[in-house]
XYZ file of C-alpha atoms in Angstrom:
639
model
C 0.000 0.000 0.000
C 2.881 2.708 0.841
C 4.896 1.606 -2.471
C 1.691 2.327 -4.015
C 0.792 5.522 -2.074
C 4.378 6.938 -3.369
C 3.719 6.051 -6.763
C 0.553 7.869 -7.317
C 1.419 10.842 -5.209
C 4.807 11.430 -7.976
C 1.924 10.419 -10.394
C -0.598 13.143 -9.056
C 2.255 15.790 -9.293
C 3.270 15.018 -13.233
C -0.149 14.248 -14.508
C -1.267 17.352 -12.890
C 1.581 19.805 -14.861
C 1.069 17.875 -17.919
C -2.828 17.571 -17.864
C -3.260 14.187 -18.202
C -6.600 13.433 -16.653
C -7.086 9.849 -16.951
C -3.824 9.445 -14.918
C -5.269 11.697 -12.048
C -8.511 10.292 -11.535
C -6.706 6.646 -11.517
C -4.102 8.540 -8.825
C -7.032 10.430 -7.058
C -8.644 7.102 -6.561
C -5.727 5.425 -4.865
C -5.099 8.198 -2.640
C -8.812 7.901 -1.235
C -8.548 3.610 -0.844
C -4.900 4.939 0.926
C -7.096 7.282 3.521
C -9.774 5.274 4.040
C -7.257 2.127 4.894
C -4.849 4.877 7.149
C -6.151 8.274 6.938
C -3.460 9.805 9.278
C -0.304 8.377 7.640
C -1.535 9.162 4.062
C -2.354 12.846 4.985
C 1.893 13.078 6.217
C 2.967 11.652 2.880
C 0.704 14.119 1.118
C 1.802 16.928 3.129
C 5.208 15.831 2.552
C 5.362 15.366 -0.949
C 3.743 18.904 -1.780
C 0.234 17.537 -3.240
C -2.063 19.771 -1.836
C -0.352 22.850 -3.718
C -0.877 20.837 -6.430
C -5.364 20.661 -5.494
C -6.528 24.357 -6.479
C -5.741 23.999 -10.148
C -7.884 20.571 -9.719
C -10.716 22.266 -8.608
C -12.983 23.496 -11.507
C -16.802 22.806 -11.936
C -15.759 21.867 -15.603
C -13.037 19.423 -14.246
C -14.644 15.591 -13.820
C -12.032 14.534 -10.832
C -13.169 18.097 -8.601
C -15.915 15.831 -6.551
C -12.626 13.253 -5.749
C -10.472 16.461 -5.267
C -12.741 17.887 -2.683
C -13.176 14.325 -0.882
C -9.936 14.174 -0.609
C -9.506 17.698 0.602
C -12.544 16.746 3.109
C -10.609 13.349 4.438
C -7.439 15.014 4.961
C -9.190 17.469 6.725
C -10.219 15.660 9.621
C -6.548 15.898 10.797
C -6.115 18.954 13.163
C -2.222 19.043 11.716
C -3.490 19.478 8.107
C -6.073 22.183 8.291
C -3.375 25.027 8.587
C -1.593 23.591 5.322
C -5.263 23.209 3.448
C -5.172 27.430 4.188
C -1.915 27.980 3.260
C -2.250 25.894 0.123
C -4.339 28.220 -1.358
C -7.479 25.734 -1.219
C -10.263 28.114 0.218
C -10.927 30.498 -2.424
C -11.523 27.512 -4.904
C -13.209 25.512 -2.879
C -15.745 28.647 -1.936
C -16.503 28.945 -5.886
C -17.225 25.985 -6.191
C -20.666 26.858 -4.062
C -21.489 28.814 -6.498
C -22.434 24.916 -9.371
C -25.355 22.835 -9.594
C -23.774 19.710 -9.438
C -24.644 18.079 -6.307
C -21.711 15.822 -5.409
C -19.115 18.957 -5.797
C -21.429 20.883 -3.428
C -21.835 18.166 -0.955
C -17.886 17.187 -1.315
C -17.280 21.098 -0.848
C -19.210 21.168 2.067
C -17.517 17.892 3.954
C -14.123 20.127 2.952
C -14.832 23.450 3.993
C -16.567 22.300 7.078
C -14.186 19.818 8.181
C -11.136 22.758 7.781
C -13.422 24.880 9.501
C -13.078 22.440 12.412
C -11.756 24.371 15.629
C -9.214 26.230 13.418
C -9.311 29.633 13.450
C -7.064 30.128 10.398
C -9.647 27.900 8.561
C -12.549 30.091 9.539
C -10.783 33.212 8.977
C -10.320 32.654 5.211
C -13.472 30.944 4.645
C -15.348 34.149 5.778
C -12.890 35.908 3.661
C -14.420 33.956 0.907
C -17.262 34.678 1.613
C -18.423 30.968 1.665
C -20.944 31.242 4.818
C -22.838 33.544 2.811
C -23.207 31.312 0.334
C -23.812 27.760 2.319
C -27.127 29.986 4.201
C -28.526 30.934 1.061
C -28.438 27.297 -0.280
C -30.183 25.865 2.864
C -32.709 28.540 2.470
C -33.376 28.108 -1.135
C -33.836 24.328 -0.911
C -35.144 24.099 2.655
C -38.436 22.696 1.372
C -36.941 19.983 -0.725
C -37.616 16.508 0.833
C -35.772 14.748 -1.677
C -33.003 12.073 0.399
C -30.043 13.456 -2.114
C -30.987 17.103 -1.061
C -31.469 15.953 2.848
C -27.882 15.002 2.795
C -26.484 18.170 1.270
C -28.549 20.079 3.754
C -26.904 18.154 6.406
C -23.329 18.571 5.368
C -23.951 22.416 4.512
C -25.613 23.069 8.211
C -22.342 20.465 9.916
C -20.196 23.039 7.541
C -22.061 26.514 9.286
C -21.810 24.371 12.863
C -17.704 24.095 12.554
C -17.828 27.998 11.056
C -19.289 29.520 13.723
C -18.594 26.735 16.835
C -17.273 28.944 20.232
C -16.926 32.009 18.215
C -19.198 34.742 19.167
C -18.664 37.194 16.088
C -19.119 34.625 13.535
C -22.560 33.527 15.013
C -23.621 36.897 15.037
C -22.874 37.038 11.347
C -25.037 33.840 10.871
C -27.434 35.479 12.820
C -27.737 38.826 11.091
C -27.817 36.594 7.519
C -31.340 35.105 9.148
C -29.847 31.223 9.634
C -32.429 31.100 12.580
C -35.590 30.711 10.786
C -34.516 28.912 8.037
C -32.780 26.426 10.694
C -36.365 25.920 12.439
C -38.187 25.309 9.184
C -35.874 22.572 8.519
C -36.543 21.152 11.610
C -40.136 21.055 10.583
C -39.971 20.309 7.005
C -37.152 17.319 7.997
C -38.235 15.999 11.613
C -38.036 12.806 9.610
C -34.544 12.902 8.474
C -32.840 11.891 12.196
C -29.259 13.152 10.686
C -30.043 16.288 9.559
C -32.532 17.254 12.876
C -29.680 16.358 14.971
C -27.182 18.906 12.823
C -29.679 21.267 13.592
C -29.796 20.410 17.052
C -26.754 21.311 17.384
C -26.967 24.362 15.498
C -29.365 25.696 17.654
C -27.275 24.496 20.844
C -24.333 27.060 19.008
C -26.238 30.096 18.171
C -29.105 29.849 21.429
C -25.566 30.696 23.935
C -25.808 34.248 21.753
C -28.468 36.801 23.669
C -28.685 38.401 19.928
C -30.542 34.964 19.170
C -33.051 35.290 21.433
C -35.268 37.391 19.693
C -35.079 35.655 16.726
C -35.859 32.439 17.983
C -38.660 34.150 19.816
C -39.862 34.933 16.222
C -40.339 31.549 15.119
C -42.264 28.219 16.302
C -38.969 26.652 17.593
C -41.005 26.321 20.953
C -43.565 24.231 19.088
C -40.883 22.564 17.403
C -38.752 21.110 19.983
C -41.738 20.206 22.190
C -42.839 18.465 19.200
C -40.116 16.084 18.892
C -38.838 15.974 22.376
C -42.476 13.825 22.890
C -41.267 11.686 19.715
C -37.552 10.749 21.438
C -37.438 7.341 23.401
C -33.552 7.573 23.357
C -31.803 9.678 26.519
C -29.089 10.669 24.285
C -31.655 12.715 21.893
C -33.403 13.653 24.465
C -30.359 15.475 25.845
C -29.853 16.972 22.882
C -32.874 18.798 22.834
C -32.111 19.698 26.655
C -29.303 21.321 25.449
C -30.968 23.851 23.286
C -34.132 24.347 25.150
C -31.549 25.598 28.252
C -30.133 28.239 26.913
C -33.523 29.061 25.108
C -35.728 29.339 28.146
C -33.588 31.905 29.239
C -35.731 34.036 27.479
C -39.139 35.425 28.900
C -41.149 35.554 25.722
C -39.394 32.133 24.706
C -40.276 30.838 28.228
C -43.840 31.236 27.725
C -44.009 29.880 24.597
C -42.742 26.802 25.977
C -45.428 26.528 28.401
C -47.634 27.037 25.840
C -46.520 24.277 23.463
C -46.740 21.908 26.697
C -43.167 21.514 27.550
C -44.063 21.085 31.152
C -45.965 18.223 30.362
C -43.031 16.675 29.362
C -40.928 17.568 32.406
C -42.766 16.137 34.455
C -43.403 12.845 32.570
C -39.783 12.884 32.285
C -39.521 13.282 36.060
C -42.052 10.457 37.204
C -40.315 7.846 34.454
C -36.663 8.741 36.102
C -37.034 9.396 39.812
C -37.029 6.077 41.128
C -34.317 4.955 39.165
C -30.515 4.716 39.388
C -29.128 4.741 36.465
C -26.734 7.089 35.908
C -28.493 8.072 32.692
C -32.171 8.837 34.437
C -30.074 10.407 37.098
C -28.869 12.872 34.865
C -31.932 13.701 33.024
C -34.152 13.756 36.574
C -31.790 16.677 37.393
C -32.293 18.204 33.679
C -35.859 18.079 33.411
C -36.405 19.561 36.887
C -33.714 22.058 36.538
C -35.460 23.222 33.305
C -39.176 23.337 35.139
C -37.354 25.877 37.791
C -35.954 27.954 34.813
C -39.275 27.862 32.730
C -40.415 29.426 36.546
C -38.278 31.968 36.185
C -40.276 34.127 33.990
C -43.189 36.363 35.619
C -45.798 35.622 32.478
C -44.848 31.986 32.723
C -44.815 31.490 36.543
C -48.178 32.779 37.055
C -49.677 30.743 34.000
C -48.612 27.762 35.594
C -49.678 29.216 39.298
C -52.926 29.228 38.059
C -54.471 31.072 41.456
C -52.956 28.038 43.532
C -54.960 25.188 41.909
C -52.565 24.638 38.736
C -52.050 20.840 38.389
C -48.272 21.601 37.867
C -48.184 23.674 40.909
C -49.585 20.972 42.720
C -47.163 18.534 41.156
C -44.109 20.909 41.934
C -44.949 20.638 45.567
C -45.585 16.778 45.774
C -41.336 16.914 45.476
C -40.676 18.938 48.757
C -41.242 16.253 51.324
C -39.867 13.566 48.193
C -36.953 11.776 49.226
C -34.765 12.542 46.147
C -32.463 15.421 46.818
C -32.700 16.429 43.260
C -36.926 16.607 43.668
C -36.358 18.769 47.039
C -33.962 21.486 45.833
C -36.170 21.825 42.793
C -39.361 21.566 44.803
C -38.052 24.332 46.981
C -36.442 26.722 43.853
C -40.040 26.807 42.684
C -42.017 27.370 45.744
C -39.350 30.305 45.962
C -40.259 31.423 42.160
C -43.981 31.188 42.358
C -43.088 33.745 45.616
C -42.845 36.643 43.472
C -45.752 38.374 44.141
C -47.976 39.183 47.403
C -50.844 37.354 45.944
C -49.092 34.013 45.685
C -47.139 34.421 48.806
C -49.728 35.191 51.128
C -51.902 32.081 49.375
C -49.172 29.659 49.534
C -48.909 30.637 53.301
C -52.337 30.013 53.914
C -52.391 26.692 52.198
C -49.365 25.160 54.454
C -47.051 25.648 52.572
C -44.587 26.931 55.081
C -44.534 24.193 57.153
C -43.303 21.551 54.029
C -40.308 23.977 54.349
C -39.811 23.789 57.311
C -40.168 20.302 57.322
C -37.433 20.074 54.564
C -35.322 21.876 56.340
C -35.048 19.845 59.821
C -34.237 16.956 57.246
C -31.331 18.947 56.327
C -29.663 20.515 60.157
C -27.223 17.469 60.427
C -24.786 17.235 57.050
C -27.167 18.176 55.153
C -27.708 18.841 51.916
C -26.592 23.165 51.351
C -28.240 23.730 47.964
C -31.104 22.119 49.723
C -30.774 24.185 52.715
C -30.180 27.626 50.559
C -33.149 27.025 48.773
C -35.505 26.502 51.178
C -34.317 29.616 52.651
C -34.739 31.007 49.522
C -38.662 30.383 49.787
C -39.272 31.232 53.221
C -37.176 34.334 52.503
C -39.729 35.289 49.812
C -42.467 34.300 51.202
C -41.900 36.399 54.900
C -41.739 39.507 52.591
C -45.901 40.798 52.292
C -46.945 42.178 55.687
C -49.625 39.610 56.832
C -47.467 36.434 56.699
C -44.852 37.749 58.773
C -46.640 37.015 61.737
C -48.101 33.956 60.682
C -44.829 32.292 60.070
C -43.083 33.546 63.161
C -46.280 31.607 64.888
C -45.033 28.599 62.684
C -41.919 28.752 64.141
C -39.888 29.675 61.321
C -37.123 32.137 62.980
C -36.610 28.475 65.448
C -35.873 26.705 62.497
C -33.498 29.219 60.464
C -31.681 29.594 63.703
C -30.800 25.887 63.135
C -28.480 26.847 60.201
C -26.649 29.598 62.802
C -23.646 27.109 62.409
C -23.245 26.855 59.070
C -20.043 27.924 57.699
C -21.378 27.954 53.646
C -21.474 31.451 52.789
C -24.986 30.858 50.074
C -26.568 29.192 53.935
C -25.691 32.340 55.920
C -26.566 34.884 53.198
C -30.039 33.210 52.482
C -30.533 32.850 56.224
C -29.739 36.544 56.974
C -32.135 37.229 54.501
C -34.856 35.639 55.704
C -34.562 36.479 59.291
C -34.270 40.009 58.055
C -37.567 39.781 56.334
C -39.566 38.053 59.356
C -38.711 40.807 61.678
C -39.503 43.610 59.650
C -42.428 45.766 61.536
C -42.389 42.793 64.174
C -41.226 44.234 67.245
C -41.813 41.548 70.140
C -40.265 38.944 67.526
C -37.105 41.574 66.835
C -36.730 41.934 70.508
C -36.825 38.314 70.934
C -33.727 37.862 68.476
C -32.355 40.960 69.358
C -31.672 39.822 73.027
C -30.210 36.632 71.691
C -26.377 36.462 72.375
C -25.351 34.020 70.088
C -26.879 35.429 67.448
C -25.745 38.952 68.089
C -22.338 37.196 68.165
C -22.971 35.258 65.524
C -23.549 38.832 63.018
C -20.980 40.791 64.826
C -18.188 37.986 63.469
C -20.069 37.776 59.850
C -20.175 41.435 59.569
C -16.407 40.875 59.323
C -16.673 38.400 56.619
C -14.874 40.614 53.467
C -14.538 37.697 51.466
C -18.265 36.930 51.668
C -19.468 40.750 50.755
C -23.380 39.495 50.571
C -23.118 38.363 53.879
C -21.335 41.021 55.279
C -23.634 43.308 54.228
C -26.507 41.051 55.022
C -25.392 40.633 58.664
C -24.834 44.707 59.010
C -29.017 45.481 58.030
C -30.138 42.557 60.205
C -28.106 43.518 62.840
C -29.807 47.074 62.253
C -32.850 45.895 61.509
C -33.381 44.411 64.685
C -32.193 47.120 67.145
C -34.525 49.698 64.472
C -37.431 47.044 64.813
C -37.399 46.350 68.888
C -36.950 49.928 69.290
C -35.574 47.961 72.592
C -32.595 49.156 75.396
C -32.312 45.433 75.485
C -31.238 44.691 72.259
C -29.248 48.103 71.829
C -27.341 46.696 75.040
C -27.046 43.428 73.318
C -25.446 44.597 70.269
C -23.189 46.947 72.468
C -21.759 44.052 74.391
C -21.651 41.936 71.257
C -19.587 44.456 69.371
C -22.028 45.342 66.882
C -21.398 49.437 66.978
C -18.337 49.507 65.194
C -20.055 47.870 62.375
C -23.070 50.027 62.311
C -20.561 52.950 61.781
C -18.850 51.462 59.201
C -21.910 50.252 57.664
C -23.226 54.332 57.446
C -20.328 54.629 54.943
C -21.516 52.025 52.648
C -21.560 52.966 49.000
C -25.398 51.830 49.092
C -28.284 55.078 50.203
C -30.426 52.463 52.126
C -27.864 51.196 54.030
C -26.117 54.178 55.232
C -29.828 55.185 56.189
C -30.428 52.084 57.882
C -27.125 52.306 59.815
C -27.935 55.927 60.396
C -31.394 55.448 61.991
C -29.991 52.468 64.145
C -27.072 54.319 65.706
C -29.964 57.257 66.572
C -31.789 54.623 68.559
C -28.971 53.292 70.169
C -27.728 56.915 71.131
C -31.474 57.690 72.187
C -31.884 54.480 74.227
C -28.295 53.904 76.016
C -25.910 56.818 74.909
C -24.084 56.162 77.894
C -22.944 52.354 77.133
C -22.053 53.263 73.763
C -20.069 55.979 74.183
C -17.178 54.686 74.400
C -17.698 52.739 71.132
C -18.803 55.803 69.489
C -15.769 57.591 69.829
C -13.813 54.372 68.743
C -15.262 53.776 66.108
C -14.917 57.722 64.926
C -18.590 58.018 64.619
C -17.977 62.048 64.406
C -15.852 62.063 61.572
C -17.973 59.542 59.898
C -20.905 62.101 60.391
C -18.744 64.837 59.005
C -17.857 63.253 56.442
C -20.993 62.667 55.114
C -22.577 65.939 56.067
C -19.400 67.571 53.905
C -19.882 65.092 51.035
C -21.613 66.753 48.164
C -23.147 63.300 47.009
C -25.145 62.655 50.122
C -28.552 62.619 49.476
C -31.086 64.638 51.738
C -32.141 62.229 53.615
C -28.719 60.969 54.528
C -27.861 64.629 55.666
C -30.753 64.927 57.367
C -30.391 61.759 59.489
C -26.844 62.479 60.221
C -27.912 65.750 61.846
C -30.642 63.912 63.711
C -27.769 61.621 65.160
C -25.442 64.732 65.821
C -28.209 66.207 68.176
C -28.196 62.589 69.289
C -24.818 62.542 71.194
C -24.722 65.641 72.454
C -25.489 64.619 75.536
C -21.938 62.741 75.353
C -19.254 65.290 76.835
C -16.505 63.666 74.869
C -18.717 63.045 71.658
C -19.936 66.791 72.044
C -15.265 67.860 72.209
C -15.272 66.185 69.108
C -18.123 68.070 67.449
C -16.855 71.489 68.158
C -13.153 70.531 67.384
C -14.749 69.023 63.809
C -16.190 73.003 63.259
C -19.582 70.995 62.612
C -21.081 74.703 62.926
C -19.377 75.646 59.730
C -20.850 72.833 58.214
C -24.195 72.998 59.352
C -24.658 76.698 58.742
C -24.257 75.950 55.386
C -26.587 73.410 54.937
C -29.131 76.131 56.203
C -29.613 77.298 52.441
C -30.195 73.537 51.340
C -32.630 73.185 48.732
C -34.224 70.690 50.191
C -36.634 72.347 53.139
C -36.532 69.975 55.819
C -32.609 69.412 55.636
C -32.673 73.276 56.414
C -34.698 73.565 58.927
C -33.018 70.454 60.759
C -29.622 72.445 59.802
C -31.238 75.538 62.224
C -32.154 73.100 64.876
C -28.962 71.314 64.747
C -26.686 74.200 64.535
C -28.119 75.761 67.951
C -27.530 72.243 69.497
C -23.325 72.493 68.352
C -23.487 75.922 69.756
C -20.599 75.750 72.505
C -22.822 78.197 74.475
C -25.382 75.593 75.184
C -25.167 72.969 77.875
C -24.442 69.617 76.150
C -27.546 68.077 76.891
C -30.199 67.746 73.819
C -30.758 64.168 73.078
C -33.716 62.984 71.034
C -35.820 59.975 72.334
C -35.918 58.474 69.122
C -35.047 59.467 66.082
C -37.412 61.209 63.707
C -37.464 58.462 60.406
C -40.400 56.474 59.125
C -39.988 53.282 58.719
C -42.723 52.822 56.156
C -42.825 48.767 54.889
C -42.051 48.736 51.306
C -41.175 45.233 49.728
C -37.351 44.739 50.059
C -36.979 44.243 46.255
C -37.588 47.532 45.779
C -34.749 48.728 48.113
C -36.634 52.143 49.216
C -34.510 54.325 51.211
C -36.109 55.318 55.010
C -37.312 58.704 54.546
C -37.808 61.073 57.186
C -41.412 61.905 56.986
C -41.527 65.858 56.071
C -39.518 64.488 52.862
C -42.013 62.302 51.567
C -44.530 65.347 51.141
């Protein structure tokens, strides 16, 4: 076979200078038996020997052996050493013209080439797209997209592998396939071919490429591809097609409009067949597509259009379904269970129904399974839920009754960052206008101690900042000398003056209110921290900073009159010049931060005795739902 290889490669080289054609298609034949019986040691000895310099003046739509040629070129091809030397040969531009025949075994021989140089090589793409040859491969699908003819099915298949290699982990070329439209044309196929297993697969694949792009998004939304891929998931009895059209309805259901399209074509229907058929099984296999499917139904959940069509005022069957996995005893079925109870608690409607339906109590439920080792994205999503669901008014005091703060306190010793954040968040939320229940955690040490050491967690930035607004929430809450002790002997203050400096309006305000209550309710005890922690020259600071927003100016005066009563906090004041400061916040546009400038400037006076100190400070602390992140406004402000 080599003796023979050698013979037609010196063959190839003088029948190609001197014309002779029946010599090259006898060589050209031999050199495909010679790949097919060792394709990577023939490609060397053609590399070697200088052949493929020899292939552009063989490829001609007039020229018999081209189809051979460009077989060749396509075999060699699958060899990641000779797609470079295919460029630099010269090979593209040819092989791009030759899109441009009829003849249907040059096309589908160009298409195996181009595509298979294409093939994670970015010189390969680079000069096709030079060429121009994308451009060309689209515009064939398109035109014979309709065609069910088997010849034409295979062509299409080869041309949409060839756009697949183009464009594979290359963001810029799928936007070009994009902008040329490849999207719809790629769903009719799959509607006009759902027959043809190779060529729905290709575009499978296809889609899998081009969905990862958020330009696609729209354009898919355009089309039926929902329809589509619903269509013949419910045809696949195979896991590994099924898979595949996992794979592109992921990245698809990121989409809202594309989410609720899915629901409409009855993709949830699936998922949960899917789910019941794999969740008593092992195998690795139904394992895998248990977690797929109900990973999917939480993303489909995801979308507000979506979530409530499948609510369905608390009597959907899918809703009903959904929560059937909470108390399951697959881990898989929990977490999911739980990441949808905590997306159908996006509203105040759904969250105070699910309350009032039980649905608290599977939670909590869940989560006792969980205290010991258990599972953490099971634990944060449960969280998740109750988190959500504490947030309208009426249910905080309902699930405090349940015993939910008990329960979250549980997780106190977790050392997973997601845990703590989550359970911050949630305790946060339950105490919120609930002042016996505020006081009640407010006055618990190891708690208190527990926030003070989180709030020093830099690494863990969520839950720092998490632990600094419960730790203010619940001394703003209890409105309690108790819990302002607490915090005192825990620590807390220094963090509550750092915290006032965040980059974030709500929680300097938060921070700001709290350290008024504290110097209302036990100035004396926190003195001493005060004037550690450089509470003054916080204050000045943000009284001198030309970014602070009214409310944060007004506050900060409120706390100013605050310690007054303090003789060493009141030193620091007057060595500060806070009159200077305050005087000029007198011609403030905003009213109310002048007048309080007035009031707070004859309170720095150094004529006065240093003993004005407010009972409480003067902030509403109207209840707004935390997702909107309103700032506490004092309550001349809001007018």
């Amino acid at each position: 076979m080599a003796d023979n290889l050698s013979e037609a490669l010196k063959t190839l080289k003088l029948s190609s200078a001197d014309g002779a054609s029946d010599s090259v298609e006898g060589c050209l034949d031999c050199l495909l038996k010679a790949l097919a019986h060792n394709n990577v040691e023939t490609s060397e000895k053609i590399q070697e020997m200088g052949v493929l310099a020899m292939m552009p003046a063989l490829l001609s739509a007039q020229n018999s052996c081209t189809p051979k040629v460009a077989n060749i070129i396509a075999e060699v091809a699958k060899n990641e050493f000779m797609r470079s030397p295919c460029v630099e040969a010269g090979l593209i531009p040819p092989l791009v013209q030759l899109l441009n025949c009829k003849d249907q075994e040059i096309l589908l021989q160009t298409g195996r080439a181009l595509g298979n140089i294409c093939y994670d090589s970015h010189e390969g793409r680079s000069a096709v797209d030079a060429a121009g040859g994308a451009q060309i491969v689209a515009e064939h699908i398109k035109s014979q997209a309709e065609s069910t003819d088997p010849a034409t099915g295979k062509l299409l298949t080869v041309f949409c592998g060839m756009l697949m290699n183009y464009s594979n982990d290359n963001d810029s070329l799928q936007a070009q396939l994009i902008s040329m439209g490849v999207i719809p044309t790629l769903v009719r196929l799959l509607g006009v071919h759902s027959q043809n297993t190779a060529l729905t697969e290709m575009c499978l694949i296809a889609f899998g490429n081009l969905a990862e792009l958020e330009s696609s998004k729209e354009q898919f939304a355009s089309t039926n591809i929902a329809e589509e891929l619903v269509r013949l998931f419910r045809k696949q009895a195979e896991h590994e097609k099924k898979e595949m059209i996992f794979e592109v309805l992921a990245p698809l259901a990121e989409n809202d409009v594309i989410k609720l399209q899915l629901v409409d074509a009855g993709l949830v229907e699936c998922l949960l067949e899917v789910v019941a058929q794999t969740v008593d099984s092992d195998r690795e296999e139904d394992v895998a597509q248990l977690k797929t499917a109900s990973d999917l139904m939480v993303l489909l959940l995801l979308g507000d259009e979506s979530m409530q069509k499948l609510f369905e005022g608390g009597k959907g069957s899918v809703f009903q379904r959904v929560l059937s996995w909470v108390p399951s005893n697959n881990h898989q079925l929990q977490l999911a269970g739980a990441l949808a109870i905590a997306n159908f608690a996006r509203n105040d409607g759904n969250c105070i129904h699910m309350v009032d339906t039980g649905i608290v109590q599977k939670l909590l439920e869940l989560l006792d399974r969980h205290v010991e080792e258990g599972n953490v994205t099971v634990q944060h999503a449960a969280l998740s839920a109750l988190r959500n669901l504490a947030i309208p008014v009426v249910n905080k005091s309902k699930m405090l009754l349940a015993g939910v703060s008990d329960v979250v306190l549980k997780f106190l010793k977790s050392e997973m960052p997601p845990v703590q954040f989550k359970l911050l968040g949630t305790l946060r939320m339950l105490i919120d206008t609930q002042a016996d229940a505020a006081e009640q955690l407010g006055t618990n040490t190891k708690l208190v101690e527990r926030l003070v050491e989180w709030c020093e967690a830099k690494d863990h930035a969520g839950v720092m900042g998490e632990s600094n607004r419960l730790l203010s929430a619940l001394i703003r809450h209890s409105k309690s000398k108790d819990v302002v002790r607490t915090v005192i002997q825990g620590g807390g203050v220094k963090h509550l003056v750092t915290m006032a400096t965040s980059e974030h309006m709500i929680m300097q305000n938060e921070a700001l209110v709290a350290l008024g209550l504290i110097a209302a309710l036990d100035l004396d005890c926190a003195e001493k921290d005060f004037v550690g922690a450089n509470l003054v020259q916080v204050l000045h600071k943000l009284l001198t900073d030309e970014h602070s927003a009214p409310e944060i100016k007004y506050n900060s005066m409120i706390l100013i009159c605050s310690i007054m009563g303090s003789e060493p906090l009141h030193k620091e004041v007057q060595s500060l010049a806070f009159i200077d400061v305050v005087s000029k916040l007198r011609s403030h546009e905003n009213k109310t931060v002048a007048h309080q400038a007035s009031l707070t400037e004859q309170s720095c006076c150094p004529l006065r005795i240093p003993c004005y100190r407010l009972s409480k400070p003067s902030v509403c602390s109207a209840q707004r739902r935390d997702t909107q992140s309103r700032p506490y406004f004092v309550d001349s402000l809001l007018q």
